Coordinates of C-alpha atoms and ligand atoms in Angstrom, one line a residue:
X1121 CA 106.3 158.0 97.1
X1122 CA 104.9 156.1 100.1
X1123 CA 103.5 152.6 99.8
X1124 CA 99.9 153.7 99.5
X1125 CA 100.8 156.0 96.6
X1126 CA 102.8 153.3 95.0
X1127 CA 99.9 150.9 95.3
X1128 CA 97.5 153.4 93.7
X1129 CA 99.8 153.9 90.7
X1130 CA 100.0 150.1 90.4
X1131 CA 97.6 149.2 87.6
X1132 CA 95.8 146.2 88.8
X1133 CA 94.7 144.1 85.9
X1134 CA 91.7 142.3 87.4
X1135 CA 91.3 139.8 84.6
X1136 CA 94.9 138.8 84.8
X1137 CA 94.8 138.6 88.5
X1138 CA 91.7 136.3 88.4
X1139 CA 93.2 134.1 85.7
X1140 CA 96.5 133.8 87.6
X1141 CA 94.9 132.8 90.8
X1142 CA 92.5 130.3 89.1
X1143 CA 95.5 128.8 87.3
X1144 CA 97.7 128.5 90.4
X1145 CA 95.3 126.9 92.9
X1146 CA 93.1 123.8 93.3
X1147 CA 90.6 125.9 95.3
X1148 CA 87.3 127.1 93.9
X1149 CA 86.9 130.8 93.1
X1150 CA 83.7 132.8 92.9
X1151 CA 82.9 136.5 92.3
X1152 CA 79.3 137.6 92.6
X1153 CA 77.9 140.8 91.1
X1154 CA 75.4 141.3 93.9
X1155 CA 73.3 143.9 92.1
X1156 CA 72.8 141.9 88.9
X1157 CA 72.9 138.6 91.0
X1158 CA 75.2 136.9 88.6
X1159 CA 78.4 135.0 89.5
X1160 CA 81.6 134.1 87.8
X1161 CA 82.9 130.8 89.1
X1162 CA 86.2 129.1 88.2
X1163 CA 86.1 126.2 85.7
X1164 CA 87.0 123.6 88.4
X1165 CA 84.1 124.8 90.6
X1166 CA 81.7 124.7 87.6
X1167 CA 82.8 121.1 86.7
X1168 CA 83.2 119.6 90.2
X1169 CA 79.8 120.8 91.3
X1170 CA 78.0 120.4 88.0
X1171 CA 77.1 124.1 87.8
X1172 CA 75.3 125.1 84.6
X1173 CA 78.0 127.5 83.4
X1174 CA 80.9 129.7 84.4
X1175 CA 78.4 132.5 84.7
X1176 CA 75.8 131.5 87.1
X1177 CA 72.7 133.6 87.9
X1178 CA 71.4 133.2 91.5
X1179 CA 74.5 131.3 92.7
X1180 CA 73.8 131.7 96.4
X1181 CA 70.4 129.9 96.5
X1182 CA 71.8 127.4 94.0
X1183 CA 74.8 126.6 96.1
X1184 CA 72.7 126.5 99.2
X1185 CA 70.8 123.6 97.7
X1186 CA 74.0 121.6 97.4
X1187 CA 74.9 122.1 101.1
X1188 CA 73.9 119.2 103.2
X1189 CA 70.7 119.9 105.1
X1190 CA 72.4 119.8 108.5
X1191 CA 74.7 122.7 107.6
X1192 CA 72.2 124.9 105.8
X1193 CA 71.1 127.0 108.8
X1194 CA 74.6 127.9 109.6
X1195 CA 75.1 128.9 106.0
X1196 CA 71.9 131.0 106.0
X1197 CA 72.9 132.8 109.3
X1198 CA 76.2 133.7 107.8
X1199 CA 74.8 135.1 104.6
X1200 CA 72.1 137.0 106.5
X1201 CA 74.5 138.6 108.8
X1202 CA 76.3 140.0 105.7
X1203 CA 73.2 141.2 104.0
X1204 CA 71.9 142.9 107.1
X1205 CA 75.2 144.8 107.3
X1206 CA 76.4 143.1 110.5
X1207 CA 79.6 141.9 108.9
X1208 CA 81.4 142.1 105.6
X1209 CA 82.8 138.6 105.5
X1210 CA 81.8 135.0 105.3
X1211 CA 84.0 132.2 106.9
X1212 CA 82.4 128.9 107.3
X1213 CA 83.1 125.1 107.1
X1214 CA 80.3 122.9 105.9
X1215 CA 79.6 119.8 103.7
X1216 CA 78.5 120.2 100.2
X1217 CA 77.5 117.7 97.5
X1218 CA 79.8 117.5 94.5
X1219 CA 79.0 116.3 91.0
X1220 CA 79.6 112.7 92.0
X1221 CA 77.0 113.0 94.7
X1222 CA 79.6 112.8 97.5
X1223 CA 79.3 115.0 100.5
X1224 CA 82.7 116.7 100.9
X1225 CA 83.9 119.1 103.6
X1226 CA 84.8 122.6 102.4
X1227 CA 85.9 125.8 103.9
X1228 CA 84.2 128.8 102.3
X1229 CA 85.6 132.3 102.8
X1230 CA 84.5 135.5 101.1
X1231 CA 84.6 139.3 101.4
X1232 CA 81.7 141.7 100.6
X1233 CA 82.1 145.1 99.1
X1234 CA 79.4 147.8 99.5
X1235 CA 78.6 151.1 97.7
X1236 CA 78.5 154.5 99.4
X1237 CA 74.9 153.7 100.5
X1238 CA 76.0 150.5 102.2
X1239 CA 74.4 148.4 99.5
X1240 CA 76.3 145.1 98.6
X1241 CA 78.0 145.4 95.2
X1242 CA 80.5 142.5 94.9
X1243 CA 81.0 139.4 96.9
X1244 CA 84.1 137.3 96.1
X1245 CA 86.0 134.5 97.8
X1246 CA 87.4 131.0 97.8
X1247 CA 86.0 127.5 98.6
X1248 CA 88.7 125.1 99.8
X1249 CA 88.2 121.4 99.7
X1250 CA 89.4 120.3 103.2
X1251 CA 90.1 116.8 102.1
X1252 CA 92.3 117.9 99.4
X1253 CA 94.3 119.8 102.0
X1254 CA 95.1 116.4 103.3
X1255 CA 97.3 115.9 100.2
X1256 CA 100.2 116.6 102.5
X1257 CA 100.8 114.6 105.6
X1258 CA 101.3 117.1 108.4
X1259 CA 103.8 114.9 110.4
X1260 CA 106.3 114.4 107.7
X1261 CA 105.5 117.0 105.1
X1262 CA 105.2 114.3 102.4
X1263 CA 102.4 113.6 100.0
X1264 CA 99.8 111.1 101.2
X1265 CA 98.6 107.7 100.2
X1266 CA 96.0 108.9 97.6
X1267 CA 98.6 111.0 95.8
X1268 CA 100.9 108.0 95.6
X1269 CA 98.0 105.9 94.1
X1270 CA 97.3 108.6 91.6
X1271 CA 100.8 108.8 90.4
X1272 CA 101.2 105.1 90.1
X1273 CA 97.9 104.9 88.2
X1274 CA 99.1 107.6 85.8
X1275 CA 102.4 105.8 85.2
X1276 CA 100.6 102.5 84.5
X1277 CA 98.2 104.3 82.2
X1278 CA 101.0 105.7 80.1
X1279 CA 102.8 102.4 80.1
X1280 CA 105.9 103.7 81.9
X1281 CA 108.5 101.5 83.4
X1282 CA 109.6 102.2 86.9
X1283 CA 109.7 101.0 90.5
X1284 CA 107.8 101.4 93.7
X1285 CA 109.7 101.0 96.9
X1286 CA 107.9 100.7 100.2
X1287 CA 110.0 101.6 103.2
X1288 CA 109.1 100.4 106.7
X1289 CA 111.0 101.6 109.7
X1290 CA 112.2 98.6 111.7
X1291 CA 110.9 98.5 115.2
X1292 CA 109.3 101.9 115.0
X1293 CA 106.6 100.8 117.4
X1294 CA 109.3 100.1 119.9
X1295 CA 110.8 103.6 119.5
X1296 CA 107.3 105.0 119.9
X1297 CA 106.4 102.9 122.9
X1298 CA 109.6 103.5 124.7
X1299 CA 110.1 107.2 124.0
X1300 CA 106.6 108.6 123.4
X1301 CA 104.5 109.6 120.5
X1302 CA 106.0 113.1 120.0
X1303 CA 109.4 111.6 119.8
X1304 CA 108.2 109.0 117.3
X1305 CA 106.7 111.8 115.1
X1306 CA 110.1 113.6 115.2
X1307 CA 111.8 110.4 114.1
X1308 CA 109.3 110.0 111.2
X1309 CA 109.9 113.6 110.1
X1310 CA 113.6 113.3 110.3
X1311 CA 113.6 110.1 108.3
X1312 CA 111.3 111.7 105.7
X1313 CA 113.5 114.7 105.3
X1314 CA 116.8 112.8 105.2
X1315 CA 115.5 110.2 102.8
X1316 CA 114.1 112.8 100.4
X1317 CA 117.5 114.3 100.0
X1318 CA 118.7 110.9 98.6
X1319 CA 116.1 110.3 96.0
X1320 CA 117.0 111.2 92.4
X1321 CA 115.2 113.6 90.1
X1322 CA 112.0 112.1 88.8
X1323 CA 111.3 110.2 92.0
X1324 CA 108.7 111.2 94.6
X1325 CA 108.3 110.1 98.2
X1326 CA 105.0 109.6 100.1
X1327 CA 103.9 108.7 103.6
X1328 CA 101.4 105.9 103.3
X1329 CA 100.5 105.3 107.0
X1330 CA 102.2 104.8 110.3
X1331 CA 105.8 104.0 109.7
X1332 CA 105.5 103.1 106.0
X1333 CA 106.7 105.3 103.2
X1334 CA 106.7 104.9 99.4
X1335 CA 109.1 106.1 96.8
X1336 CA 107.9 106.0 93.2
X1337 CA 110.7 106.2 90.6
X1338 CA 109.6 106.8 87.0
X1339 CA 111.8 105.0 84.5
X1340 CA 113.9 103.1 87.1
X1341 CA 115.0 99.5 86.6
X1342 CA 115.7 97.0 89.3
X1343 CA 119.4 98.0 89.6
X1344 CA 118.4 101.7 90.2
X1345 CA 115.9 100.6 92.9
X1346 CA 118.5 98.5 94.6
X1347 CA 121.1 101.3 94.5
X1348 CA 118.5 103.7 96.0
X1349 CA 117.8 101.3 98.8
X1350 CA 121.5 101.0 99.5
X1351 CA 121.9 104.7 99.9
X1352 CA 118.9 105.0 102.2
X1353 CA 120.1 102.0 104.2
X1354 CA 123.5 103.5 104.8
X1355 CA 122.1 106.8 106.1
X1356 CA 119.4 105.1 108.2
X1357 CA 122.0 102.8 109.9
X1358 CA 123.9 105.6 111.4
X1359 CA 123.4 106.6 115.0
X1360 CA 120.9 109.5 115.2
X1361 CA 120.2 111.8 118.1
X1362 CA 117.1 113.8 119.0
X1363 CA 116.9 115.7 122.2
X1364 CA 120.0 114.0 123.6
X1365 CA 118.4 110.6 123.0
X1366 CA 120.4 108.5 120.6
X1367 CA 118.8 105.7 118.6
X1368 CA 119.1 103.6 115.5
X1369 CA 116.5 103.8 112.8
X1370 CA 116.9 100.9 110.5
X1371 CA 114.7 100.4 107.5
X1372 CA 113.3 97.5 105.5
X1373 CA 112.1 97.7 101.9
X1374 CA 109.7 95.9 99.6
X1375 CA 110.0 96.7 95.9
X1376 CA 107.6 96.1 93.0
X1377 CA 108.1 97.1 89.4
X1378 CA 105.6 99.0 87.4
X1379 CA 104.7 97.3 84.1
X1380 CA 105.7 94.0 85.5
X1381 CA 104.3 93.1 88.9
X1382 CA 100.7 94.3 88.7
X1383 CA 98.1 96.1 86.5
X1384 CA 96.8 98.6 89.0
X1385 CA 98.2 100.9 91.7
X1386 CA 96.4 99.0 94.4
X1387 CA 97.8 95.6 93.3
X1388 CA 101.3 97.0 92.9
X1389 CA 101.3 98.5 96.4
X1390 CA 99.9 95.3 97.8
X1391 CA 102.7 93.4 96.2
X1392 CA 105.4 95.8 97.4
X1393 CA 103.8 95.5 100.9
X1394 CA 104.1 91.7 100.7
X1395 CA 107.8 92.1 99.7
X1396 CA 108.3 94.5 102.7
X1397 CA 106.7 91.9 105.0
X1398 CA 109.2 89.4 103.7
X1399 CA 112.1 91.7 104.4
X1400 CA 110.9 92.1 108.0
X1401 CA 110.7 88.3 108.2
X1402 CA 114.2 87.9 106.9
X1403 CA 115.5 89.7 109.9
X1404 CA 114.8 93.3 108.9
X1405 CA 117.1 96.1 107.7
X1406 CA 117.1 94.6 104.2
X1407 CA 115.2 94.8 100.9
X1408 CA 113.2 92.3 98.9
X1409 CA 111.9 92.4 95.3
X1410 CA 108.3 91.1 94.9
X1411 CA 108.1 87.8 93.2
X1412 CA 105.6 84.9 93.1
X1413 CA 107.6 83.3 96.0
X1414 CA 106.7 86.3 98.1
X1415 CA 103.1 85.2 98.2
X1416 CA 104.1 81.7 99.1
X1417 CA 106.2 83.1 102.0
X1418 CA 103.2 85.1 103.2
X1419 CA 100.9 82.1 103.1
X1420 CA 103.4 80.0 105.0
X1421 CA 103.5 82.7 107.7
X1422 CA 99.8 82.6 108.0
X1423 CA 99.9 78.9 108.2
X1424 CA 102.4 79.1 111.0
X1425 CA 100.4 81.6 112.8
X1426 CA 97.5 79.2 112.8
X1427 CA 99.7 76.4 114.3
X1428 CA 100.9 78.8 116.9
X1429 CA 97.5 80.0 117.9
X1430 CA 96.1 76.5 118.2
X1431 CA 99.1 75.3 120.3
X1432 CA 98.8 78.2 122.7
X1433 CA 95.1 77.6 123.1
X1434 CA 95.8 73.9 123.6
X1435 CA 97.9 74.4 126.7
X1436 CA 101.3 74.8 124.8
X1437 CA 100.8 71.5 122.9
X1438 CA 103.7 70.8 120.5
X1439 CA 106.0 73.3 122.2
X1440 CA 109.0 71.8 123.9
X1441 CA 112.3 73.1 125.4
X1442 CA 115.6 71.7 124.1
X1443 CA 118.8 72.3 126.1
X1444 CA 122.2 73.0 124.7
X1445 CA 125.2 72.6 127.1
X1446 CA 127.4 75.4 128.1
X1447 CA 130.9 74.3 129.1
X1448 CA 133.7 76.0 131.0
X1449 CA 136.4 76.8 128.4
X1450 CA 139.3 75.9 130.7
X1451 CA 138.1 72.6 132.1
X1452 CA 135.5 71.7 129.5
X1453 CA 133.2 70.7 132.4
X1454 CA 129.5 71.3 132.0
X1455 CA 128.5 74.7 133.4
X1456 CA 124.9 74.9 132.5
X1457 CA 122.5 75.0 129.4
X1458 CA 120.7 77.3 127.1
X1459 CA 117.0 76.6 126.8
X1460 CA 115.9 76.7 123.2
X1461 CA 112.3 76.5 122.1
X1462 CA 111.0 73.9 119.6
X1463 CA 107.7 73.3 117.9
X1464 CA 107.0 69.9 116.6
X1465 CA 103.9 68.2 115.4
X1466 CA 103.3 64.8 113.9
X1467 CA 101.2 66.3 111.2
X1468 CA 103.3 69.3 110.2
X1469 CA 106.9 68.4 111.3
X1470 CA 109.3 70.5 113.2
X1471 CA 109.6 74.3 112.8
X1472 CA 112.6 76.4 113.5
X1473 CA 112.3 79.1 116.2
X1474 CA 113.9 81.5 113.6
X1475 CA 110.7 81.0 111.7
X1476 CA 108.1 80.9 114.5
X1477 CA 109.4 83.4 117.1
X1478 CA 108.8 86.4 114.8
X1479 CA 105.2 85.0 114.3
X1480 CA 104.7 84.7 118.0
X1481 CA 105.9 88.3 118.4
X1482 CA 103.7 89.8 115.7
X1483 CA 100.6 87.8 116.8
X1484 CA 100.9 88.9 120.4
X1485 CA 101.6 85.4 121.7
X1486 CA 105.2 85.9 122.8
X1487 CA 104.2 87.0 126.3
X1488 CA 102.3 83.8 127.1
X1489 CA 104.8 81.5 125.4
X1490 CA 107.7 83.4 127.0
X1491 CA 106.2 82.9 130.5
X1492 CA 105.9 79.2 129.8
X1493 CA 109.5 79.1 128.7
X1494 CA 110.6 80.8 131.9
X1495 CA 108.6 78.6 134.1
X1496 CA 109.8 75.4 132.4
X1497 CA 113.5 76.4 132.3
X1498 CA 113.5 77.7 135.9
X1499 CA 112.0 74.4 137.1
X1500 CA 114.5 72.4 135.1
X1501 CA 117.4 74.5 136.5
X1502 CA 116.2 73.9 140.0
X1503 CA 116.0 70.2 139.4
X1504 CA 119.4 69.9 137.7
X1505 CA 121.2 72.1 140.3
X1506 CA 120.3 69.5 142.9
X1507 CA 122.7 67.0 141.4
X1508 CA 124.8 69.6 139.7
X1509 CA 125.3 72.5 142.2
X1510 CA 125.6 75.9 140.5
X1511 CA 124.0 74.8 137.3
X1512 CA 123.4 77.8 135.0
X1513 CA 120.3 78.2 132.9
X1514 CA 120.3 80.7 130.0
X1515 CA 116.8 81.8 128.7
X1516 CA 116.1 83.9 125.6
X1517 CA 113.9 86.9 126.1
X1518 CA 112.2 88.9 123.4
X1519 CA 112.0 92.7 123.7
X1520 CA 108.2 92.6 123.7
X1521 CA 108.4 90.6 127.0
X1522 CA 110.5 93.4 128.5
X1523 CA 107.9 96.0 127.6
X1524 CA 105.3 94.3 129.7
X1525 CA 105.2 96.1 133.1
X1526 CA 104.5 92.7 134.7
X1527 CA 107.6 91.1 133.4
X1528 CA 109.9 91.7 136.4
X1529 CA 107.2 90.9 139.0
X1530 CA 106.5 87.7 137.2
X1531 CA 110.2 86.7 137.2
X1532 CA 110.4 87.6 140.9
X1533 CA 107.4 85.4 141.7
X1534 CA 108.7 82.6 139.6
X1535 CA 112.0 82.6 141.4
X1536 CA 110.1 82.3 144.6
X1537 CA 107.7 79.6 143.4
X1538 CA 110.3 77.4 141.7
X1539 CA 112.9 77.9 144.5
X1540 CA 115.6 78.4 141.8
X1541 CA 118.7 80.3 142.8
X1542 CA 118.5 83.6 140.9
X1543 CA 122.3 83.6 140.5
X1544 CA 121.9 80.5 138.3
X1545 CA 119.6 82.3 135.8
X1546 CA 120.9 84.3 132.8
X1547 CA 118.4 86.2 130.6
X1548 CA 119.7 86.6 127.1
X1549 CA 118.7 89.6 125.0
X1550 CA 119.9 90.4 121.5
X1551 CA 122.6 92.9 121.1
X1552 CA 120.3 95.5 119.4
X1553 CA 118.3 96.1 122.6
X1554 CA 121.4 97.2 124.3
X1555 CA 121.9 99.9 121.7
X1556 CA 118.5 101.1 120.6
X1557 CA 116.7 101.1 123.8
X1558 CA 119.2 101.3 126.5
X1559 CA 117.8 104.5 128.1
X1560 CA 114.3 102.9 128.4
X1561 CA 115.4 99.4 129.4
X1562 CA 118.1 100.2 131.9
X1563 CA 115.6 100.3 134.8
X1564 CA 114.3 96.8 133.9
X1565 CA 117.8 95.5 133.7
X1566 CA 118.8 97.1 137.0
X1567 CA 115.8 95.5 138.7
X1568 CA 116.6 92.0 137.4
X1569 CA 120.1 92.4 138.4
X1570 CA 119.1 93.6 141.9
X1571 CA 117.4 90.2 142.5
X1572 CA 120.6 88.4 141.4
X1573 CA 119.7 87.5 137.8
X1574 CA 122.3 88.1 135.2
X1575 CA 121.9 89.6 131.8
X1576 CA 123.6 88.3 128.6
X1577 CA 124.1 90.3 125.4
X1578 CA 123.3 87.7 122.8
X1579 CA 124.5 87.5 119.2
X1580 CA 127.3 90.0 119.7
X1581 CA 128.8 91.2 116.5
X1582 CA 125.7 90.6 114.3
X1583 CA 124.2 94.1 114.4
X1584 CA 125.8 97.1 115.8
X1585 CA 129.2 95.8 116.9
X1586 CA 130.3 98.8 118.8
X1587 CA 133.2 97.9 121.0
X1588 CA 132.9 101.2 122.8
X1589 CA 129.4 100.2 123.9
X1590 CA 130.6 97.2 125.8
X1591 CA 132.3 99.1 128.5
X1592 CA 129.2 100.9 129.6
X1593 CA 126.8 98.0 128.9
X1594 CA 124.8 96.6 131.9
X1595 CA 125.5 93.1 130.5
X1596 CA 127.2 90.5 132.8
X1597 CA 127.9 88.2 129.9
X1598 CA 128.5 88.7 126.2
X1599 CA 127.9 85.9 123.8
X1600 CA 129.9 86.2 120.6
X1601 CA 128.0 85.0 117.5
X1602 CA 129.1 82.1 115.4
X1603 CA 129.7 84.5 112.5
X1604 CA 133.1 85.3 114.0
X1605 CA 134.0 81.7 115.1
X1606 CA 133.7 80.2 111.7
X1607 CA 137.1 79.8 110.1
X1608 CA 138.7 81.6 113.1
X1609 CA 141.9 79.7 112.6
X1610 CA 142.1 81.1 109.1
X1611 CA 140.5 84.5 109.4
X1612 CA 142.9 87.0 111.0
X1613 CA 140.2 89.6 111.4
X1614 CA 137.8 87.4 113.3
X1615 CA 140.5 86.3 115.6
X1616 CA 141.6 89.8 116.3
X1617 CA 138.0 90.8 116.8
X1618 CA 137.3 88.1 119.4
X1619 CA 140.6 88.8 121.1
X1620 CA 139.7 92.5 121.4
X1621 CA 136.2 91.8 122.7
X1622 CA 137.4 89.3 125.3
X1623 CA 140.1 91.7 126.5
X1624 CA 137.8 94.6 126.8
X1625 CA 135.0 92.6 128.5
X1626 CA 137.4 91.1 131.0
X1627 CA 138.8 94.6 131.8
X1628 CA 135.2 95.6 133.0
X1629 CA 134.3 92.3 134.6
X1630 CA 132.1 90.9 131.8
X1631 CA 132.3 87.2 131.0
X1632 CA 132.5 86.0 127.5
X1633 CA 130.7 83.0 125.9
X1634 CA 131.6 81.9 122.4
X1635 CA 128.7 80.4 120.5
X1636 CA 128.7 78.0 117.6
X1637 CA 131.9 76.1 118.1
X1638 CA 131.7 73.2 115.8
X1639 CA 135.2 72.1 114.9
X1640 CA 138.2 71.0 117.1
X1641 CA 140.3 73.7 115.3
X1642 CA 137.7 76.4 116.3
X1643 CA 137.7 75.1 119.9
X1644 CA 141.5 75.3 120.2
X1645 CA 141.6 78.8 118.8
X1646 CA 138.8 80.0 121.1
X1647 CA 140.3 78.4 124.2
X1648 CA 143.7 79.9 123.4
X1649 CA 142.3 83.5 123.4
X1650 CA 140.7 83.1 126.8
X1651 CA 136.9 82.8 126.3
X1652 CA 135.2 81.9 129.6
X1653 CA 132.5 79.4 128.3
X1654 CA 131.8 77.6 125.1
X1655 CA 128.7 76.5 123.4
X1656 CA 128.3 74.7 120.1
X1657 CA 127.7 71.5 118.1
X1658 CA 131.3 70.4 119.1
X1659 CA 130.0 69.7 122.6
X1660 CA 126.4 69.0 121.6
X1661 CA 123.5 70.4 119.6
X1662 CA 120.4 71.3 121.5
X1663 CA 118.7 68.1 122.8
X1664 CA 115.5 67.2 124.8
X1665 CA 115.6 67.4 128.6
X1666 CA 115.7 63.6 129.1
X1667 CA 118.6 63.2 126.8
X1668 CA 120.4 66.2 128.4
X1669 CA 119.9 64.6 131.8
X1670 CA 121.2 61.3 130.6
X1671 CA 124.3 62.7 129.0
X1672 CA 125.2 65.6 131.3
X1673 CA 123.5 65.4 134.6
X1674 CA 123.2 61.8 135.8
X1675 CA 126.4 60.9 137.7
X1676 CA 128.3 58.5 135.4
X1677 CA 128.6 55.1 137.0
X1678 CA 131.7 53.1 136.1
X1679 CA 130.7 49.9 134.4
Ligands
C2E1368 P1 120.3 81.9 119.7 O1 119.8 82.5 121.0 O2 121.5 82.6 119.1 O3 120.5 80.4 119.9 C1 121.6 79.7 119.4 C2 121.2 79.1 118.1 O4 122.4 78.6 117.5 C3 120.3 77.9 118.3 O5 119.5 77.8 117.2 C4 121.3 76.7 118.2 O6 120.8 75.5 117.8 C5 122.3 77.2 117.2 N1 123.6 76.6 117.4 C6 124.2 76.2 118.6 N2 125.4 75.7 118.4 C7 125.7 75.8 117.0 C8 126.8 75.5 116.2 O7 127.8 75.0 116.6 N3 126.7 75.7 114.9 C9 125.6 76.3 114.4 N4 125.5 76.5 113.0 N5 124.5 76.6 115.1 C10 124.5 76.4 116.4 P2 117.9 77.6 117.4 O8 117.6 76.7 118.5 O9 117.4 77.2 116.0 O10 117.4 79.0 117.8 C11 117.4 80.0 116.9 C12 117.1 81.3 117.6 O11 115.7 81.3 118.0 C13 117.9 81.5 118.9 O12 119.1 82.0 118.6 C14 117.0 82.6 119.6 O13 117.3 83.9 119.1 C15 115.6 82.2 119.2 N6 115.0 81.4 120.3 C16 115.1 80.1 120.6 N7 114.4 79.8 121.7 C17 113.8 81.0 122.1 C18 113.0 81.4 123.2 O14 112.6 80.6 124.0 N8 112.6 82.7 123.3 C19 113.0 83.6 122.4 N9 112.6 84.8 122.5 N10 113.8 83.3 121.3 C20 114.2 82.0 121.2
CA1369 CA1 120.5 82.9 122.8
CA1370 CA1 123.1 83.7 120.0

């Protein structure tokens, strides 16, 4: 028996077929008996468009009335071309008014059947709501924001307990800017797929927008939410590769609990969002549970952003550079200073850069403030090198500054304008930039180095700590974070770590500075293992320029 024969012998139960389709789809179904002019519409179509019944006489003119005026002519043309025998199908997108009076976009498709005289007998098809098709996000394959809200509302309505976790990829905009949009989309999809594999039964994942995802976990308590974040964190923190480009894709989370932190999906998501923002503030790659303190933190941040904006507008008022000495480990002679930004006002007191630098970054002010820091510190370096030849100035640079195409030309001009020796300047960048963005940043680093400026990898050991990375890194100097110096005389691991870093760096010609030396015991240990320079409260904390000049620059006169 061939396929055609087989199909003929297959008893098609039309009613079953219709019911099965109506049951399995969200689309609207219609079948019109063209001779009697009576239509059978699916229940959802009857309800959503307020049609009088499931059996509707004169459906086509009735439906036409619901179509927005602008689209009616196209609808008429399509129907006419079927009735005139030109075509046997209808395939059109238009807007139609639903029972709520909203105009919604639909796609309407149908097939016309004729008798032997060519007269239309049956016309049947499907109307698809195009917005509903947006249930799924095409980039990640996850359900969208609305679906997330619906689920949370349902859980709240039936008084379920559970948790909502918002996940935000850390520095995704950087990945996107540096490697392009298509690459960014692949990263999002990869993250969505790998995270979905980690979520337990009863949990669902959604893409809210941009680089923010949500996981809703019915019945979960705080411990289960924390455990889930931990699992996601471990996978995200591995090195990933797409198209031969390797990158890290760290993730922060904000968690709010259903039945506890809000009465509506909207409020719950907002609270989780505030908690996520706090995780980002606390240095990223971490999770935070929503609490009333979250709101206070957010308000504080808004307050700081106000101070920052006013100061920048008021010619950098309240900003000041402090300087912390760098000394040669062998001789303990002064070698230079690190410029550290301060903000101080009579009215509001002093703020830590740990608090205000991220605000400057997220409010787009870091470029302007960063240029001011460069200008001040270069000028200071030039001045101090007159009495102290070879004086080194370390300046901290934020990654957003590096993304600015004008950054290198600005530095070049500044070297010219201030007359500073570029060999005296060290630009410090946090360890993470050397890992996540090396491919994109190498050209910038090379250009800076070609004018004689040196590059330091700051806070080594706090993030990625790959010793293998050091050997190929374009850094001239590595600064080991205080984390490893603390208790160095007691902690064998820390001592072995610094020892290994120094040996490896020296073997490829990289200098090592040890930061945060506070105690004489720490100093002795660090000097014994061969660090090149030392920085820390033991020598001095950061101080204003005039104090620095008094203590470290002005030649001491014997009294
Ligand atoms: P950093 O670059 O790691 O700077 C060293 C920080 O360690 C400074 O904190 C300094 O006061 C502190 N420190 C120095 N010696 C010791 C010590 O012996 N013990 C301890 N416990 N701490 C020590 P500070 O000035 O609060 O700066 C914090 C961070 O803010 C800096 O960390 C840097 O990442 C950022 N920052 C400061 N100024 C600037 C700037 O002009 N631009 C940018 N982008 N970031 C800046
Ligand atoms: Ca630094
Ligand atoms: Ca540091």
